[in-house]
Amino acid sequence: MAGLEVLYETAAPAITCKQDALICFLHWEVVTHGYYGVGVGDQPGPNDKKSELLPVGWNNNKDLYVLRYESKDGSRKLLVKAVTVESSMILNVLEYGSQQVADLTLKLDDYIDAEHLGDFHRTYKNSEELRSRIVSGIITPIHEQWEKASVSSPDREFPPATAREVDPLRIPPHHPHTSRQPPWCDPLGPFAVGGEDLDPFGRRRGGMIVDPLRSGFPRALIDPSSGLPSRLPPGAVPPGARFDPFGPIGTSPSGPNPDHLPPPGFDDMYL
């Protein structure tokens, strides 16, 4: 345990209780695993500096110790809190990057001799066991979880983007469908809907009247007088004009359909 004695002798004037001696041991163990002590408290302060020694004010509160550490390569940061509960001390360690937490509870009397705090060689009991518990309960779990987090989210490499890919003002090209689109035209406006119905010559688009002459099927000769009892006079329907048929297309205009005539005596029944 090289270095612990030097650290203890440096902090000896401030060590006044079992909790102080245990925190000194814990600090030494964290430092030997590649960390520097940075400061006290949850947040960075003006007196923060990297050091292997205990920071100034490390034991101002005997019931709650709060220390911060940073790895020598700067990749990991730890927040260590130690709470005194009766004759035990609960240690809680948080790794900032991975947000991993490790906890450990130690009985002070099992490892610290409060009667000989002034003599380093007689202060600690079961030192190897204490060291093993700190490593297995705090150091190893934090490092393993941090390594798993690093492996599960490696930095992804992407090929460099071209100028066209990073241009925020570029309009993407339009790729029309390969299938043939129906010959529909865009509407002229909201007031153009139904305009074809108002044009008897069918020069506008947008109507709803059925026009057999413009249905898209082969044209057939349609008699405008279909469905009438007699033929219309010449010129009554201009050639190519749109109109609603008076009756079923193809019926004879020579006279009414006998099947549609009322039975004899029908009129007398209602006289």
Coordinates of C-alpha atoms in Angstrom, one line a residue:
M1 CA 0.0 0.0 0.0
A2 CA 2.7 2.4 -1.1
G3 CA 1.5 6.0 -0.8
L4 CA -1.2 5.6 1.7
E5 CA 1.1 6.3 4.6
V6 CA 2.3 9.5 3.0
L7 CA -1.3 10.6 2.3
Y8 CA -2.3 9.8 5.9
E9 CA 0.5 11.7 7.4
T10 CA -0.3 14.7 5.2
A11 CA -3.9 14.7 6.3
A12 CA -3.3 13.6 9.9
P13 CA -3.8 17.0 11.5
A14 CA -7.4 17.1 10.1
I15 CA -8.3 13.4 11.0
T16 CA -10.3 13.5 14.2
C17 CA -12.7 10.6 13.8
K18 CA -13.2 7.1 12.3
Q19 CA -15.1 8.6 9.3
D20 CA -12.1 10.8 8.4
A21 CA -9.8 7.8 8.5
L22 CA -12.1 5.8 6.2
I23 CA -12.4 8.6 3.7
C24 CA -8.7 9.0 3.6
F25 CA -8.4 5.3 2.7
L26 CA -11.1 5.5 0.1
H27 CA -9.4 8.6 -1.5
W28 CA -6.1 6.7 -1.8
E29 CA -7.8 3.7 -3.4
V30 CA -9.6 5.9 -6.0
V31 CA -6.3 7.8 -6.8
T32 CA -4.4 4.5 -7.3
H33 CA -6.9 3.5 -9.9
G34 CA -6.1 6.4 -12.2
Y35 CA -8.0 9.4 -10.8
Y36 CA -7.1 12.8 -9.4
G37 CA -9.1 14.5 -6.6
V38 CA -10.7 17.7 -8.0
G39 CA -12.7 19.3 -5.3
V40 CA -15.5 19.1 -2.8
G41 CA -19.3 19.5 -3.3
D42 CA -21.6 18.6 -6.1
Q43 CA -20.7 21.5 -8.4
P44 CA -17.3 22.8 -9.5
G45 CA -15.8 25.5 -7.4
P46 CA -13.1 28.2 -7.8
N47 CA -10.6 26.2 -5.7
D48 CA -10.8 23.1 -7.8
K49 CA -7.5 21.6 -9.0
K50 CA -6.3 18.1 -9.9
S51 CA -4.2 16.6 -7.1
E52 CA -3.5 13.3 -5.4
L53 CA -4.0 14.9 -2.0
L54 CA -7.3 15.4 -0.3
P55 CA -8.9 18.7 -1.4
V56 CA -9.3 21.6 1.0
G57 CA -12.4 21.3 3.2
W58 CA -12.8 17.6 2.5
N59 CA -14.0 16.8 6.1
N60 CA -15.9 20.0 7.0
N61 CA -19.1 17.9 7.4
K62 CA -18.5 14.7 9.4
D63 CA -21.9 13.3 8.5
L64 CA -21.8 13.9 4.7
Y65 CA -18.6 13.8 2.6
V66 CA -18.9 14.9 -1.0
L67 CA -15.8 14.6 -3.2
R68 CA -15.3 14.8 -7.0
Y69 CA -12.7 13.0 -9.1
E70 CA -11.5 13.0 -12.7
S71 CA -9.6 10.3 -14.5
K72 CA -6.1 11.2 -15.6
D73 CA -7.1 11.0 -19.3
G74 CA -10.1 13.2 -18.6
S75 CA -12.6 10.6 -20.0
R76 CA -14.4 9.8 -16.7
K77 CA -15.7 11.9 -13.8
L78 CA -16.8 10.6 -10.4
L79 CA -19.0 12.0 -7.7
V80 CA -18.4 10.3 -4.4
K81 CA -20.8 10.8 -1.4
A82 CA -20.3 9.2 2.0
V83 CA -23.0 9.3 4.6
T84 CA -22.5 8.3 8.2
V85 CA -25.3 6.3 9.7
E86 CA -24.7 5.4 13.3
S87 CA -21.6 3.1 13.3
S88 CA -21.6 2.5 9.5
M89 CA -20.8 4.6 6.4
I90 CA -22.7 4.3 3.2
L91 CA -20.6 5.1 0.1
N92 CA -22.3 6.2 -3.2
V93 CA -20.4 6.8 -6.4
L94 CA -21.8 8.3 -9.6
E95 CA -20.0 8.3 -13.0
Y96 CA -21.2 11.4 -14.8
G97 CA -20.8 10.1 -18.4
S98 CA -22.6 6.8 -18.2
Q99 CA -24.8 7.8 -15.2
Q100 CA -23.8 4.5 -13.5
V101 CA -24.1 4.3 -9.8
A102 CA -22.4 2.0 -7.3
D103 CA -23.1 1.6 -3.5
L104 CA -21.2 0.1 -0.6
T105 CA -21.8 0.0 3.1
L106 CA -19.0 -0.5 5.6
K107 CA -18.9 -0.9 9.4
L108 CA -16.4 1.6 10.8
D109 CA -15.4 -0.5 13.7
D110 CA -14.4 -3.4 11.4
Y111 CA -11.7 -1.4 9.7
I112 CA -10.8 1.6 11.9
D113 CA -9.3 1.7 15.4
A114 CA -10.6 5.0 16.8
E115 CA -8.1 4.8 19.8
H116 CA -5.0 5.1 17.6
L117 CA -5.9 7.7 15.0
G118 CA -2.5 9.4 15.6
D119 CA -0.6 6.3 14.6
F120 CA -0.9 5.3 11.0
H121 CA 0.3 1.7 11.6
R122 CA -2.4 1.1 14.2
T123 CA -5.3 3.1 12.7
Y124 CA -6.4 0.6 10.0
K125 CA -7.6 -3.0 10.7
N126 CA -8.2 -5.6 8.0
S127 CA -6.7 -3.3 5.4
E128 CA -6.6 -5.9 2.6
E129 CA -10.2 -6.8 3.2
L130 CA -11.2 -3.1 3.2
R131 CA -9.3 -2.6 -0.1
S132 CA -10.9 -5.6 -1.7
R133 CA -14.4 -4.5 -0.8
I134 CA -13.8 -1.0 -2.2
V135 CA -12.5 -2.3 -5.4
S136 CA -15.2 -4.9 -5.9
G137 CA -18.0 -2.8 -4.7
I138 CA -17.2 0.6 -6.3
I139 CA -14.3 0.7 -8.7
T140 CA -14.9 -2.4 -10.7
P141 CA -18.7 -1.9 -11.2
I142 CA -18.2 1.7 -12.3
H143 CA -15.4 0.7 -14.8
E144 CA -17.4 -2.3 -16.2
Q145 CA -20.5 -0.3 -16.7
W146 CA -18.6 2.6 -18.4
E147 CA -16.9 0.1 -20.7
K148 CA -20.2 -1.5 -21.7
A149 CA -21.7 1.9 -22.4
S150 CA -18.7 2.8 -24.6
V151 CA -19.0 -0.5 -26.6
S152 CA -22.7 -0.3 -27.0
S153 CA -22.6 3.2 -28.5
P154 CA -19.4 3.4 -30.6
D155 CA -18.8 6.5 -32.8
R156 CA -20.2 5.9 -36.2
E157 CA -18.3 7.0 -39.2
F158 CA -20.0 8.4 -42.3
P159 CA -18.5 9.2 -45.7
P160 CA -18.1 13.0 -46.3
A161 CA -21.2 14.6 -47.7
T162 CA -21.1 16.2 -51.1
A163 CA -22.1 19.8 -51.8
R164 CA -25.4 18.8 -53.2
E165 CA -26.2 16.8 -50.0
V166 CA -25.5 19.6 -47.6
D167 CA -27.2 22.4 -49.6
P168 CA -30.2 23.4 -47.5
L169 CA -31.7 25.4 -50.4
R170 CA -31.6 22.7 -53.0
I171 CA -35.0 21.5 -54.2
P172 CA -35.1 17.7 -54.6
P173 CA -35.7 16.5 -58.1
H174 CA -39.1 15.4 -59.1
H175 CA -39.4 11.7 -60.2
P176 CA -42.7 11.1 -62.0
H177 CA -44.3 7.8 -61.8
T178 CA -43.5 5.3 -64.6
S179 CA -47.1 4.5 -65.2
R180 CA -49.0 6.7 -67.6
Q181 CA -51.0 9.4 -65.8
P182 CA -54.6 10.2 -66.7
P183 CA -55.0 13.3 -69.0
W184 CA -56.4 15.4 -66.2
C185 CA -55.8 19.1 -66.2
D186 CA -55.5 21.3 -63.2
P187 CA -58.6 23.2 -62.1
L188 CA -58.8 26.8 -63.2
G189 CA -60.0 27.9 -59.8
P190 CA -62.8 27.5 -57.3
F191 CA -65.3 29.4 -59.4
A192 CA -64.6 27.3 -62.5
V193 CA -66.2 24.2 -61.1
G194 CA -69.3 23.3 -63.2
G195 CA -68.3 25.8 -65.9
E196 CA -68.8 23.2 -68.6
D197 CA -72.4 22.8 -67.6
L198 CA -73.0 26.4 -68.5
D199 CA -71.4 26.2 -72.0
P200 CA -73.7 24.5 -74.5
F201 CA -70.9 24.0 -76.9
G202 CA -68.6 22.2 -74.4
R203 CA -65.6 24.5 -74.8
R204 CA -64.9 24.6 -71.0
R205 CA -64.1 21.9 -68.6
G206 CA -65.4 20.9 -65.1
G207 CA -69.0 20.0 -65.7
M208 CA -71.1 17.1 -64.4
I209 CA -73.6 16.7 -67.3
V210 CA -73.2 13.4 -69.1
D211 CA -72.2 14.1 -72.7
P212 CA -72.5 11.0 -74.9
L213 CA -70.6 12.8 -77.7
R214 CA -67.6 13.4 -75.4
S215 CA -67.6 10.3 -73.2
G216 CA -64.3 9.0 -74.7
F217 CA -66.0 6.1 -76.5
P218 CA -66.5 5.9 -80.2
R219 CA -69.1 8.3 -81.3
A220 CA -72.5 7.0 -82.5
L221 CA -75.1 8.9 -84.4
I222 CA -77.6 10.2 -81.7
D223 CA -81.0 11.5 -82.6
P224 CA -81.9 14.5 -80.5
S225 CA -85.6 13.5 -80.8
S226 CA -85.1 10.2 -79.0
G227 CA -87.8 9.7 -76.4
L228 CA -90.1 12.3 -77.8
P229 CA -93.5 11.6 -79.4
S230 CA -92.5 13.4 -82.5
R231 CA -89.4 14.8 -84.1
L232 CA -87.9 18.2 -83.1
P233 CA -88.1 20.9 -85.8
P234 CA -84.9 21.3 -87.8
G235 CA -82.3 23.4 -86.0
A236 CA -83.8 23.0 -82.6
V237 CA -80.6 21.4 -81.3
P238 CA -77.4 22.9 -82.9
P239 CA -74.9 20.3 -84.2
G240 CA -72.5 19.2 -81.4
A241 CA -74.5 21.0 -78.7
R242 CA -74.6 19.6 -75.2
F243 CA -78.1 18.6 -73.9
D244 CA -79.8 16.3 -71.5
P245 CA -81.5 13.5 -73.4
F246 CA -85.3 13.7 -73.3
G247 CA -85.5 9.9 -73.1
P248 CA -83.5 6.7 -73.5
I249 CA -81.1 7.0 -76.5
G250 CA -82.2 4.9 -79.4
T251 CA -85.9 5.0 -78.9
S252 CA -88.0 5.8 -81.9
P253 CA -89.4 9.3 -82.2
S254 CA -92.2 8.2 -84.5
G255 CA -94.6 7.8 -81.6
P256 CA -95.0 6.6 -78.0
N257 CA -94.1 3.2 -77.0
P258 CA -97.2 1.0 -76.9
D259 CA -95.9 -0.7 -73.8
H260 CA -96.0 2.6 -72.0
L261 CA -99.6 3.5 -72.9
P262 CA -102.3 3.3 -70.2
P263 CA -104.9 0.6 -70.5
P264 CA -108.2 1.3 -72.3
G265 CA -110.6 3.2 -70.1
F266 CA -107.8 4.6 -67.9
D267 CA -109.0 8.2 -68.4
D268 CA -112.6 7.3 -67.7
M269 CA -111.6 5.9 -64.3
Y270 CA -110.5 9.4 -63.1
L271 CA -113.3 11.5 -64.7

